[in-house]
Amino acid sequence: MLGKTAIVTGAAHRLGRGIALALADVGVNIVVHYRNSDSDAESLRREIEEKGVQCWKIQADLKDEKTCIGVIDDAFGDAKKVDFLINNASVYESKDIMSAALEDLEKNFVVNAWAPFFLSRRFAAKNPSGKIINMIDAHIDGYDFERFPYHSSKEALERITRSLALKFAPGMTVNAVSPGLILPLEGKDYSSIKSKEKEVPLKRHGEPENVADAVLFLLNSDFITGQTIYVDGGAHLVHMVRGGNT
Ligand SMILES: NC(=O)c1ccc[n+]([C@@H]2O[C@H](COP(=O)([O-])OP(=O)(O)OC[C@H]3O[C@@H](n4cnc5c(N)ncnc54)[C@H](OP(=O)(O)O)[C@@H]3O)[C@@H](O)[C@H]2O)c1
């Protein structure tokens, strides 16, 4: 890990921040991608550099192929070589399956599925021996009628993960981490997820460090590709149905 470089998308706070800090702790230089959270990205950049590794910031709205190509090219321009791509940035909105409009589906698919796809393709062109991790969601094994555009875009990302793992072999590995109940929604505290803990077989929420551990494990492996690790206390075993009538 020492001396390698990783791009972490949507890294300014929450899980992305935790992953970036965990990688920096083991000597990985970090390219912090962010969209709106400039001051959080800047304080993360300083915190990472205090750990003795290099850190660069790249601002971009991952809204199309061109901006994704720009992020990868800028990262290689700054860091010269990039070894890891962590596709973490995400849209997470409530949109019911019966009322979601085309623009809701587009917004979720663009950021959650197609941005990782375009970022990965450009990354593979620049470093055919790199490693990619996609952040999915443990709920993809169940149903989520309350956040249907989000849920279906993450399902697409799971297929993209396996497709690119095969396409980019033998030089690269492409894997995924699917978090379950880890953080409350932005702006809410842990009391807001307390009632959901009873749905988790291990009866508690996880920590960002648990997610970062899985990312590190996959980046350390040379012989795992096309896999998804669930960091969810067993929640995917329950096949939850959110907002359903069953
Ligand atoms: N938190 C959990 O418990 C949990 C559970 C299951 C799965 N996950 C998955 O784990 C990952 C991290 O979760 P999180 O809750 O930490 O994520 P988050 O806070 O919802 O989003 C991470 C970042 O994505 C960026 N982003 C959103 N739209 C963007 C766009 N159009 N272009 C560029 N960046 C954009 C935002 O950056 P700016 O702030 O800079 O705008 C945001 O800070 C996500 O992929 C999520 O689906 C998380």
PDB file of C-alpha atoms and ligand atoms in Angstrom:
ATOM      1  CA  MET A   1       0.000   0.000   0.000  1.00  0.00           C
ATOM      2  CA  LEU A   2       2.814   2.381   0.887  1.00  0.00           C
ATOM      3  CA  GLY A   3       3.368   4.934  -1.888  1.00  0.00           C
ATOM      4  CA  LYS A   4       0.299   3.910  -3.919  1.00  0.00           C
ATOM      5  CA  THR A   5      -2.328   6.479  -4.884  1.00  0.00           C
ATOM      6  CA  ALA A   6      -6.133   6.249  -4.732  1.00  0.00           C
ATOM      7  CA  ILE A   7      -8.931   8.396  -6.131  1.00  0.00           C
ATOM      8  CA  VAL A   8     -11.920   8.438  -3.775  1.00  0.00           C
ATOM      9  CA  THR A   9     -15.048  10.015  -5.297  1.00  0.00           C
ATOM     10  CA  GLY A  10     -17.440  11.912  -3.034  1.00  0.00           C
ATOM     11  CA  ALA A  11     -14.729  11.827  -0.373  1.00  0.00           C
ATOM     12  CA  ALA A  12     -15.351  15.081   1.501  1.00  0.00           C
ATOM     13  CA  HIS A  13     -17.350  13.549   4.327  1.00  0.00           C
ATOM     14  CA  ARG A  14     -19.176  10.477   5.691  1.00  0.00           C
ATOM     15  CA  LEU A  15     -18.067   7.074   4.306  1.00  0.00           C
ATOM     16  CA  GLY A  16     -15.853   8.509   1.577  1.00  0.00           C
ATOM     17  CA  ARG A  17     -13.945  10.493   4.163  1.00  0.00           C
ATOM     18  CA  GLY A  18     -13.553   7.388   6.362  1.00  0.00           C
ATOM     19  CA  ILE A  19     -12.214   5.371   3.422  1.00  0.00           C
ATOM     20  CA  ALA A  20      -9.795   8.148   2.399  1.00  0.00           C
ATOM     21  CA  LEU A  21      -8.430   8.466   5.948  1.00  0.00           C
ATOM     22  CA  ALA A  22      -8.065   4.685   6.355  1.00  0.00           C
ATOM     23  CA  LEU A  23      -6.100   4.490   3.102  1.00  0.00           C
ATOM     24  CA  ALA A  24      -3.915   7.445   4.110  1.00  0.00           C
ATOM     25  CA  ASP A  25      -3.225   5.681   7.435  1.00  0.00           C
ATOM     26  CA  VAL A  26      -1.527   2.843   5.535  1.00  0.00           C
ATOM     27  CA  GLY A  27       0.542   5.195   3.379  1.00  0.00           C
ATOM     28  CA  VAL A  28      -1.694   5.677   0.334  1.00  0.00           C
ATOM     29  CA  ASN A  29      -1.698   9.120  -1.352  1.00  0.00           C
ATOM     30  CA  ILE A  30      -5.222  10.370  -1.925  1.00  0.00           C
ATOM     31  CA  VAL A  31      -7.016  12.252  -4.678  1.00  0.00           C
ATOM     32  CA  VAL A  32     -10.084  13.686  -2.940  1.00  0.00           C
ATOM     33  CA  HIS A  33     -12.904  14.127  -5.430  1.00  0.00           C
ATOM     34  CA  TYR A  34     -15.874  16.262  -4.331  1.00  0.00           C
ATOM     35  CA  ARG A  35     -18.734  18.188  -5.933  1.00  0.00           C
ATOM     36  CA  ASN A  36     -20.071  20.896  -3.568  1.00  0.00           C
ATOM     37  CA  SER A  37     -18.271  20.238  -0.260  1.00  0.00           C
ATOM     38  CA  ASP A  38     -15.213  22.394  -0.864  1.00  0.00           C
ATOM     39  CA  SER A  39     -14.444  23.348   2.763  1.00  0.00           C
ATOM     40  CA  ASP A  40     -14.889  19.742   3.990  1.00  0.00           C
ATOM     41  CA  ALA A  41     -12.645  18.556   1.144  1.00  0.00           C
ATOM     42  CA  GLU A  42     -10.026  21.130   2.077  1.00  0.00           C
ATOM     43  CA  SER A  43     -10.012  20.145   5.759  1.00  0.00           C
ATOM     44  CA  LEU A  44      -9.763  16.481   4.736  1.00  0.00           C
ATOM     45  CA  ARG A  45      -6.840  17.332   2.430  1.00  0.00           C
ATOM     46  CA  ARG A  46      -4.999  18.964   5.348  1.00  0.00           C
ATOM     47  CA  GLU A  47      -5.775  16.044   7.689  1.00  0.00           C
ATOM     48  CA  ILE A  48      -4.486  13.546   5.115  1.00  0.00           C
ATOM     49  CA  GLU A  49      -1.271  15.494   4.502  1.00  0.00           C
ATOM     50  CA  GLU A  50      -0.648  15.584   8.261  1.00  0.00           C
ATOM     51  CA  LYS A  51      -0.397  11.791   8.028  1.00  0.00           C
ATOM     52  CA  GLY A  52       2.672  12.201   5.804  1.00  0.00           C
ATOM     53  CA  VAL A  53       1.131  11.273   2.443  1.00  0.00           C
ATOM     54  CA  GLN A  54       0.262  13.478  -0.526  1.00  0.00           C
ATOM     55  CA  CYS A  55      -3.260  14.675  -1.219  1.00  0.00           C
ATOM     56  CA  TRP A  56      -4.884  16.513  -4.114  1.00  0.00           C
ATOM     57  CA  LYS A  57      -8.446  17.836  -4.494  1.00  0.00           C
ATOM     58  CA  ILE A  58     -10.545  17.616  -7.661  1.00  0.00           C
ATOM     59  CA  GLN A  59     -13.957  19.268  -7.934  1.00  0.00           C
ATOM     60  CA  ALA A  60     -16.457  17.861 -10.451  1.00  0.00           C
ATOM     61  CA  ASP A  61     -20.135  17.137 -10.904  1.00  0.00           C
ATOM     62  CA  LEU A  62     -20.128  13.558 -12.217  1.00  0.00           C
ATOM     63  CA  LYS A  63     -22.910  14.327 -14.638  1.00  0.00           C
ATOM     64  CA  ASP A  64     -21.609  12.869 -17.894  1.00  0.00           C
ATOM     65  CA  GLU A  65     -18.796  10.951 -19.574  1.00  0.00           C
ATOM     66  CA  LYS A  66     -16.773  14.105 -20.278  1.00  0.00           C
ATOM     67  CA  THR A  67     -16.574  15.164 -16.628  1.00  0.00           C
ATOM     68  CA  CYS A  68     -15.674  11.612 -15.580  1.00  0.00           C
ATOM     69  CA  ILE A  69     -12.846  11.520 -18.111  1.00  0.00           C
ATOM     70  CA  GLY A  70     -11.732  14.929 -16.793  1.00  0.00           C
ATOM     71  CA  VAL A  71     -11.553  13.653 -13.195  1.00  0.00           C
ATOM     72  CA  ILE A  72      -9.352  10.712 -14.167  1.00  0.00           C
ATOM     73  CA  ASP A  73      -7.113  12.805 -16.429  1.00  0.00           C
ATOM     74  CA  ASP A  74      -6.708  15.501 -13.764  1.00  0.00           C
ATOM     75  CA  ALA A  75      -5.898  12.867 -11.135  1.00  0.00           C
ATOM     76  CA  PHE A  76      -3.196  11.328 -13.332  1.00  0.00           C
ATOM     77  CA  GLY A  77      -1.951  14.834 -14.128  1.00  0.00           C
ATOM     78  CA  ASP A  78      -1.583  15.665 -10.424  1.00  0.00           C
ATOM     79  CA  ALA A  79      -0.389  12.324  -9.052  1.00  0.00           C
ATOM     80  CA  LYS A  80       1.333  11.007 -12.225  1.00  0.00           C
ATOM     81  CA  LYS A  81       0.273   7.424 -11.403  1.00  0.00           C
ATOM     82  CA  VAL A  82      -2.956   6.287  -9.771  1.00  0.00           C
ATOM     83  CA  ASP A  83      -3.341   2.717  -8.534  1.00  0.00           C
ATOM     84  CA  PHE A  84      -6.845   2.568  -7.071  1.00  0.00           C
ATOM     85  CA  LEU A  85     -10.253   4.017  -7.951  1.00  0.00           C
ATOM     86  CA  ILE A  86     -12.928   4.017  -5.238  1.00  0.00           C
ATOM     87  CA  ASN A  87     -16.331   4.857  -6.741  1.00  0.00           C
ATOM     88  CA  ASN A  88     -18.075   6.156  -3.632  1.00  0.00           C
ATOM     89  CA  ALA A  89     -20.065   9.273  -4.719  1.00  0.00           C
ATOM     90  CA  SER A  90     -23.779   8.680  -4.730  1.00  0.00           C
ATOM     91  CA  VAL A  91     -27.250  10.183  -4.887  1.00  0.00           C
ATOM     92  CA  TYR A  92     -29.646   8.859  -2.207  1.00  0.00           C
ATOM     93  CA  GLU A  93     -33.186  10.188  -2.487  1.00  0.00           C
ATOM     94  CA  SER A  94     -36.674   9.040  -1.605  1.00  0.00           C
ATOM     95  CA  LYS A  95     -38.618   8.427  -4.816  1.00  0.00           C
ATOM     96  CA  ASP A  96     -41.445   5.924  -4.707  1.00  0.00           C
ATOM     97  CA  ILE A  97     -41.646   3.280  -7.426  1.00  0.00           C
ATOM     98  CA  MET A  98     -45.118   4.542  -8.445  1.00  0.00           C
ATOM     99  CA  SER A  99     -44.220   8.216  -8.719  1.00  0.00           C
ATOM    100  CA  ALA A 100     -40.551   8.298  -9.807  1.00  0.00           C
ATOM    101  CA  ALA A 101     -40.176  10.333 -13.000  1.00  0.00           C
ATOM    102  CA  LEU A 102     -37.715   9.752 -15.804  1.00  0.00           C
ATOM    103  CA  GLU A 103     -35.487  12.538 -14.467  1.00  0.00           C
ATOM    104  CA  ASP A 104     -35.329  10.790 -11.053  1.00  0.00           C
ATOM    105  CA  LEU A 105     -34.223   7.572 -12.715  1.00  0.00           C
ATOM    106  CA  GLU A 106     -31.732   9.441 -14.897  1.00  0.00           C
ATOM    107  CA  LYS A 107     -30.213  11.368 -11.972  1.00  0.00           C
ATOM    108  CA  ASN A 108     -29.662   8.216  -9.924  1.00  0.00           C
ATOM    109  CA  PHE A 109     -28.387   6.124 -12.811  1.00  0.00           C
ATOM    110  CA  VAL A 110     -26.031   8.861 -14.020  1.00  0.00           C
ATOM    111  CA  VAL A 111     -24.283   9.340 -10.657  1.00  0.00           C
ATOM    112  CA  ASN A 112     -24.625   5.859  -9.131  1.00  0.00           C
ATOM    113  CA  ALA A 113     -24.056   3.619 -12.152  1.00  0.00           C
ATOM    114  CA  TRP A 114     -22.832   5.412 -15.268  1.00  0.00           C
ATOM    115  CA  ALA A 115     -20.315   7.696 -13.537  1.00  0.00           C
ATOM    116  CA  PRO A 116     -18.523   4.686 -11.959  1.00  0.00           C
ATOM    117  CA  PHE A 117     -18.681   2.996 -15.381  1.00  0.00           C
ATOM    118  CA  PHE A 118     -17.125   5.943 -17.268  1.00  0.00           C
ATOM    119  CA  LEU A 119     -14.590   6.636 -14.507  1.00  0.00           C
ATOM    120  CA  SER A 120     -13.590   2.959 -14.543  1.00  0.00           C
ATOM    121  CA  ARG A 121     -13.182   2.808 -18.324  1.00  0.00           C
ATOM    122  CA  ARG A 122     -10.903   5.854 -18.345  1.00  0.00           C
ATOM    123  CA  PHE A 123      -9.014   4.605 -15.302  1.00  0.00           C
ATOM    124  CA  ALA A 124      -8.425   1.221 -16.990  1.00  0.00           C
ATOM    125  CA  ALA A 125      -7.116   3.000 -20.096  1.00  0.00           C
ATOM    126  CA  LYS A 126      -4.641   4.948 -17.954  1.00  0.00           C
ATOM    127  CA  ASN A 127      -3.595   2.120 -15.638  1.00  0.00           C
ATOM    128  CA  PRO A 128      -4.330  -1.392 -16.958  1.00  0.00           C
ATOM    129  CA  SER A 129      -3.029  -2.907 -13.711  1.00  0.00           C
ATOM    130  CA  GLY A 130      -5.123  -0.818 -11.300  1.00  0.00           C
ATOM    131  CA  LYS A 131      -7.798  -1.882  -8.842  1.00  0.00           C
ATOM    132  CA  ILE A 132     -11.377  -0.601  -8.647  1.00  0.00           C
ATOM    133  CA  ILE A 133     -13.851  -0.720  -5.766  1.00  0.00           C
ATOM    134  CA  ASN A 134     -17.508   0.236  -6.280  1.00  0.00           C
ATOM    135  CA  MET A 135     -19.680   1.176  -3.327  1.00  0.00           C
ATOM    136  CA  ILE A 136     -23.046  -0.508  -3.736  1.00  0.00           C
ATOM    137  CA  ASP A 137     -25.662  -1.148  -1.008  1.00  0.00           C
ATOM    138  CA  ALA A 138     -26.610  -4.262   0.955  1.00  0.00           C
ATOM    139  CA  HIS A 139     -30.273  -3.672   0.103  1.00  0.00           C
ATOM    140  CA  ILE A 140     -29.770  -4.672  -3.534  1.00  0.00           C
ATOM    141  CA  ASP A 141     -30.593  -8.225  -2.512  1.00  0.00           C
ATOM    142  CA  GLY A 142     -34.019  -7.073  -1.346  1.00  0.00           C
ATOM    143  CA  TYR A 143     -36.465  -4.481  -2.661  1.00  0.00           C
ATOM    144  CA  ASP A 144     -36.759  -0.768  -1.993  1.00  0.00           C
ATOM    145  CA  PHE A 145     -39.979   0.698  -3.342  1.00  0.00           C
ATOM    146  CA  GLU A 146     -39.382   3.940  -1.399  1.00  0.00           C
ATOM    147  CA  ARG A 147     -36.093   4.666  -3.191  1.00  0.00           C
ATOM    148  CA  PHE A 148     -36.649   2.767  -6.400  1.00  0.00           C
ATOM    149  CA  PRO A 149     -34.362   4.886  -8.661  1.00  0.00           C
ATOM    150  CA  TYR A 150     -31.500   4.604  -6.134  1.00  0.00           C
ATOM    151  CA  HIS A 151     -32.047   0.895  -5.594  1.00  0.00           C
ATOM    152  CA  SER A 152     -32.210   0.005  -9.287  1.00  0.00           C
ATOM    153  CA  SER A 153     -29.138   2.155 -10.079  1.00  0.00           C
ATOM    154  CA  LYS A 154     -27.151   0.287  -7.422  1.00  0.00           C
ATOM    155  CA  GLU A 155     -28.336  -3.026  -8.870  1.00  0.00           C
ATOM    156  CA  ALA A 156     -26.973  -1.818 -12.213  1.00  0.00           C
ATOM    157  CA  LEU A 157     -23.664  -1.010 -10.527  1.00  0.00           C
ATOM    158  CA  GLU A 158     -23.440  -4.581  -9.267  1.00  0.00           C
ATOM    159  CA  ARG A 159     -23.775  -5.838 -12.872  1.00  0.00           C
ATOM    160  CA  ILE A 160     -21.244  -3.224 -14.039  1.00  0.00           C
ATOM    161  CA  THR A 161     -18.823  -4.474 -11.344  1.00  0.00           C
ATOM    162  CA  ARG A 162     -18.998  -8.053 -12.572  1.00  0.00           C
ATOM    163  CA  SER A 163     -18.893  -7.086 -16.262  1.00  0.00           C
ATOM    164  CA  LEU A 164     -15.821  -4.885 -15.847  1.00  0.00           C
ATOM    165  CA  ALA A 165     -14.122  -7.478 -13.616  1.00  0.00           C
ATOM    166  CA  LEU A 166     -14.313  -9.905 -16.520  1.00  0.00           C
ATOM    167  CA  LYS A 167     -13.502  -7.355 -19.219  1.00  0.00           C
ATOM    168  CA  PHE A 168     -10.517  -5.857 -17.378  1.00  0.00           C
ATOM    169  CA  ALA A 169      -9.006  -9.235 -16.386  1.00  0.00           C
ATOM    170  CA  PRO A 170      -6.259 -10.349 -16.190  1.00  0.00           C
ATOM    171  CA  GLY A 171      -4.574  -7.012 -15.456  1.00  0.00           C
ATOM    172  CA  MET A 172      -7.067  -5.420 -13.089  1.00  0.00           C
ATOM    173  CA  THR A 173      -9.423  -6.359 -10.290  1.00  0.00           C
ATOM    174  CA  VAL A 174     -12.894  -4.849  -9.920  1.00  0.00           C
ATOM    175  CA  ASN A 175     -14.833  -5.499  -6.726  1.00  0.00           C
ATOM    176  CA  ALA A 176     -17.586  -3.944  -4.641  1.00  0.00           C
ATOM    177  CA  VAL A 177     -18.426  -3.224  -1.021  1.00  0.00           C
ATOM    178  CA  SER A 178     -22.084  -3.151  -0.038  1.00  0.00           C
ATOM    179  CA  PRO A 179     -22.653  -1.304   3.245  1.00  0.00           C
ATOM    180  CA  GLY A 180     -25.806  -1.845   5.245  1.00  0.00           C
ATOM    181  CA  LEU A 181     -26.905   0.197   8.240  1.00  0.00           C
ATOM    182  CA  ILE A 182     -23.845   2.356   8.886  1.00  0.00           C
ATOM    183  CA  LEU A 183     -24.605   6.093   9.043  1.00  0.00           C
ATOM    184  CA  PRO A 184     -27.830   7.992   9.643  1.00  0.00           C
ATOM    185  CA  LEU A 185     -29.097  10.256   6.872  1.00  0.00           C
ATOM    186  CA  GLU A 186     -27.200  13.518   6.490  1.00  0.00           C
ATOM    187  CA  GLY A 187     -28.199  15.908   9.288  1.00  0.00           C
ATOM    188  CA  LYS A 188     -29.760  13.187  11.509  1.00  0.00           C
ATOM    189  CA  ASP A 189     -28.254  11.504  14.553  1.00  0.00           C
ATOM    190  CA  TYR A 190     -27.936   7.822  15.443  1.00  0.00           C
ATOM    191  CA  SER A 191     -31.296   7.801  17.292  1.00  0.00           C
ATOM    192  CA  SER A 192     -32.907   8.007  13.840  1.00  0.00           C
ATOM    193  CA  ILE A 193     -31.589   4.547  12.877  1.00  0.00           C
ATOM    194  CA  LYS A 194     -32.078   2.867  16.272  1.00  0.00           C
ATOM    195  CA  SER A 195     -35.375   1.249  15.260  1.00  0.00           C
ATOM    196  CA  LYS A 196     -33.747  -0.238  12.129  1.00  0.00           C
ATOM    197  CA  GLU A 197     -31.142  -2.091  14.188  1.00  0.00           C
ATOM    198  CA  LYS A 198     -33.668  -4.793  15.061  1.00  0.00           C
ATOM    199  CA  GLU A 199     -33.863  -5.711  11.331  1.00  0.00           C
ATOM    200  CA  VAL A 200     -30.103  -6.414  11.291  1.00  0.00           C
ATOM    201  CA  PRO A 201     -29.170  -9.989  12.306  1.00  0.00           C
ATOM    202  CA  LEU A 202     -26.241  -8.650  14.382  1.00  0.00           C
ATOM    203  CA  LYS A 203     -28.691  -6.142  16.035  1.00  0.00           C
ATOM    204  CA  ARG A 204     -26.560  -3.052  15.654  1.00  0.00           C
ATOM    205  CA  HIS A 205     -25.328  -0.545  13.093  1.00  0.00           C
ATOM    206  CA  GLY A 206     -21.826  -0.734  11.636  1.00  0.00           C
ATOM    207  CA  GLU A 207     -19.098   1.903  11.656  1.00  0.00           C
ATOM    208  CA  PRO A 208     -17.350   3.630   8.731  1.00  0.00           C
ATOM    209  CA  GLU A 209     -14.182   1.764   9.845  1.00  0.00           C
ATOM    210  CA  ASN A 210     -15.922  -1.563   9.087  1.00  0.00           C
ATOM    211  CA  VAL A 211     -16.521  -0.360   5.528  1.00  0.00           C
ATOM    212  CA  ALA A 212     -12.955   0.941   5.161  1.00  0.00           C
ATOM    213  CA  ASP A 213     -11.612  -2.433   6.394  1.00  0.00           C
ATOM    214  CA  ALA A 214     -13.435  -4.225   3.555  1.00  0.00           C
ATOM    215  CA  VAL A 215     -12.075  -1.738   0.998  1.00  0.00           C
ATOM    216  CA  LEU A 216      -8.534  -2.295   2.301  1.00  0.00           C
ATOM    217  CA  PHE A 217      -8.971  -6.061   2.253  1.00  0.00           C
ATOM    218  CA  LEU A 218     -10.029  -6.012  -1.413  1.00  0.00           C
ATOM    219  CA  LEU A 219      -7.234  -3.638  -2.408  1.00  0.00           C
ATOM    220  CA  ASN A 220      -4.724  -5.921  -0.705  1.00  0.00           C
ATOM    221  CA  SER A 221      -5.894  -8.984  -2.618  1.00  0.00           C
ATOM    222  CA  ASP A 222      -4.480  -9.958  -6.009  1.00  0.00           C
ATOM    223  CA  PHE A 223      -6.797 -12.895  -6.594  1.00  0.00           C
ATOM    224  CA  ILE A 224     -10.308 -11.626  -5.846  1.00  0.00           C
ATOM    225  CA  THR A 225     -12.310 -10.003  -8.630  1.00  0.00           C
ATOM    226  CA  GLY A 226     -15.997  -9.553  -9.457  1.00  0.00           C
ATOM    227  CA  GLN A 227     -16.965  -9.927  -5.795  1.00  0.00           C
ATOM    228  CA  THR A 228     -19.194  -7.944  -3.493  1.00  0.00           C
ATOM    229  CA  ILE A 229     -18.467  -7.895   0.236  1.00  0.00           C
ATOM    230  CA  TYR A 230     -21.513  -7.089   2.367  1.00  0.00           C
ATOM    231  CA  VAL A 231     -20.645  -4.983   5.400  1.00  0.00           C
ATOM    232  CA  ASP A 232     -24.116  -5.090   6.866  1.00  0.00           C
ATOM    233  CA  GLY A 233     -24.300  -7.288   9.983  1.00  0.00           C
ATOM    234  CA  GLY A 234     -26.016  -9.954   7.863  1.00  0.00           C
ATOM    235  CA  ALA A 235     -28.879  -7.719   6.651  1.00  0.00           C
ATOM    236  CA  HIS A 236     -28.649  -8.962   3.043  1.00  0.00           C
ATOM    237  CA  LEU A 237     -29.626 -12.429   4.275  1.00  0.00           C
ATOM    238  CA  VAL A 238     -33.049 -11.118   5.255  1.00  0.00           C
ATOM    239  CA  HIS A 239     -34.063  -9.785   1.789  1.00  0.00           C
ATOM    240  CA  MET A 240     -35.766  -6.692   3.136  1.00  0.00           C
ATOM    241  CA  VAL A 241     -38.722  -5.121   1.363  1.00  0.00           C
ATOM    242  CA  ARG A 242     -38.937  -1.377   2.008  1.00  0.00           C
ATOM    243  CA  GLY A 243     -42.194   0.382   1.206  1.00  0.00           C
ATOM    244  CA  GLY A 244     -43.764  -2.804  -0.102  1.00  0.00           C
ATOM    245  CA  ASN A 245     -47.134  -4.434   0.591  1.00  0.00           C
ATOM    246  CA  THR A 246     -45.842  -7.870   1.531  1.00  0.00           C
TER     247      THR A 246
HETATM  248  N1  LIG B   1     -24.113   5.709   4.600  1.00  0.00           N
HETATM  249  C1  LIG B   1     -24.528   4.447   4.642  1.00  0.00           C
HETATM  250  O1  LIG B   1     -24.877   3.929   5.710  1.00  0.00           O
HETATM  251  C2  LIG B   1     -24.576   3.638   3.359  1.00  0.00           C
HETATM  252  C3  LIG B   1     -25.359   2.487   3.307  1.00  0.00           C
HETATM  253  C4  LIG B   1     -25.401   1.754   2.125  1.00  0.00           C
HETATM  254  C5  LIG B   1     -24.649   2.153   1.008  1.00  0.00           C
HETATM  255  N2  LIG B   1     -23.891   3.280   1.098  1.00  0.00           N
HETATM  256  C6  LIG B   1     -23.107   3.672  -0.091  1.00  0.00           C
HETATM  257  O2  LIG B   1     -21.810   4.064   0.332  1.00  0.00           O
HETATM  258  C7  LIG B   1     -21.379   5.217  -0.389  1.00  0.00           C
HETATM  259  C8  LIG B   1     -21.082   6.356   0.582  1.00  0.00           C
HETATM  260  O3  LIG B   1     -22.249   6.628   1.348  1.00  0.00           O
HETATM  261  P1  LIG B   1     -22.455   8.060   2.038  1.00  0.00           P
HETATM  262  O4  LIG B   1     -23.740   7.985   2.783  1.00  0.00           O
HETATM  263  O5  LIG B   1     -21.231   8.445   2.723  1.00  0.00           O
HETATM  264  O6  LIG B   1     -22.650   8.954   0.704  1.00  0.00           O
HETATM  265  P2  LIG B   1     -23.348  10.395   0.574  1.00  0.00           P
HETATM  266  O7  LIG B   1     -22.956  11.227   1.728  1.00  0.00           O
HETATM  267  O8  LIG B   1     -24.815  10.219   0.311  1.00  0.00           O
HETATM  268  O9  LIG B   1     -22.699  10.925  -0.793  1.00  0.00           O
HETATM  269  C9  LIG B   1     -21.295  11.012  -0.944  1.00  0.00           C
HETATM  270  C10 LIG B   1     -20.943  12.163  -1.825  1.00  0.00           C
HETATM  271  O10 LIG B   1     -21.412  11.964  -3.160  1.00  0.00           O
HETATM  272  C11 LIG B   1     -21.216  13.199  -3.796  1.00  0.00           C
HETATM  273  N3  LIG B   1     -22.112  13.380  -4.947  1.00  0.00           N
HETATM  274  C12 LIG B   1     -23.450  13.330  -4.996  1.00  0.00           C
HETATM  275  N4  LIG B   1     -23.892  13.654  -6.235  1.00  0.00           N
HETATM  276  C13 LIG B   1     -22.785  13.923  -6.983  1.00  0.00           C
HETATM  277  C14 LIG B   1     -22.566  14.319  -8.321  1.00  0.00           C
HETATM  278  N5  LIG B   1     -23.578  14.580  -9.180  1.00  0.00           N
HETATM  279  N6  LIG B   1     -21.288  14.511  -8.744  1.00  0.00           N
HETATM  280  C15 LIG B   1     -20.259  14.305  -7.900  1.00  0.00           C
HETATM  281  N7  LIG B   1     -20.399  13.929  -6.620  1.00  0.00           N
HETATM  282  C16 LIG B   1     -21.648  13.742  -6.161  1.00  0.00           C
HETATM  283  C17 LIG B   1     -21.464  14.298  -2.739  1.00  0.00           C
HETATM  284  O11 LIG B   1     -20.337  15.184  -2.779  1.00  0.00           O
HETATM  285  P3  LIG B   1     -20.422  16.744  -2.307  1.00  0.00           P
HETATM  286  O12 LIG B   1     -20.860  16.708  -0.871  1.00  0.00           O
HETATM  287  O13 LIG B   1     -19.047  17.256  -2.495  1.00  0.00           O
HETATM  288  O14 LIG B   1     -21.431  17.414  -3.210  1.00  0.00           O
HETATM  289  C18 LIG B   1     -21.532  13.494  -1.444  1.00  0.00           C
HETATM  290  O15 LIG B   1     -20.800  14.073  -0.393  1.00  0.00           O
HETATM  291  C19 LIG B   1     -22.476   5.542  -1.383  1.00  0.00           C
HETATM  292  O16 LIG B   1     -22.168   4.986  -2.638  1.00  0.00           O
HETATM  293  C20 LIG B   1     -23.708   4.891  -0.782  1.00  0.00           C
HETATM  294  O17 LIG B   1     -24.672   4.519  -1.746  1.00  0.00           O
HETATM  295  C21 LIG B   1     -23.840   4.038   2.242  1.00  0.00           C
END
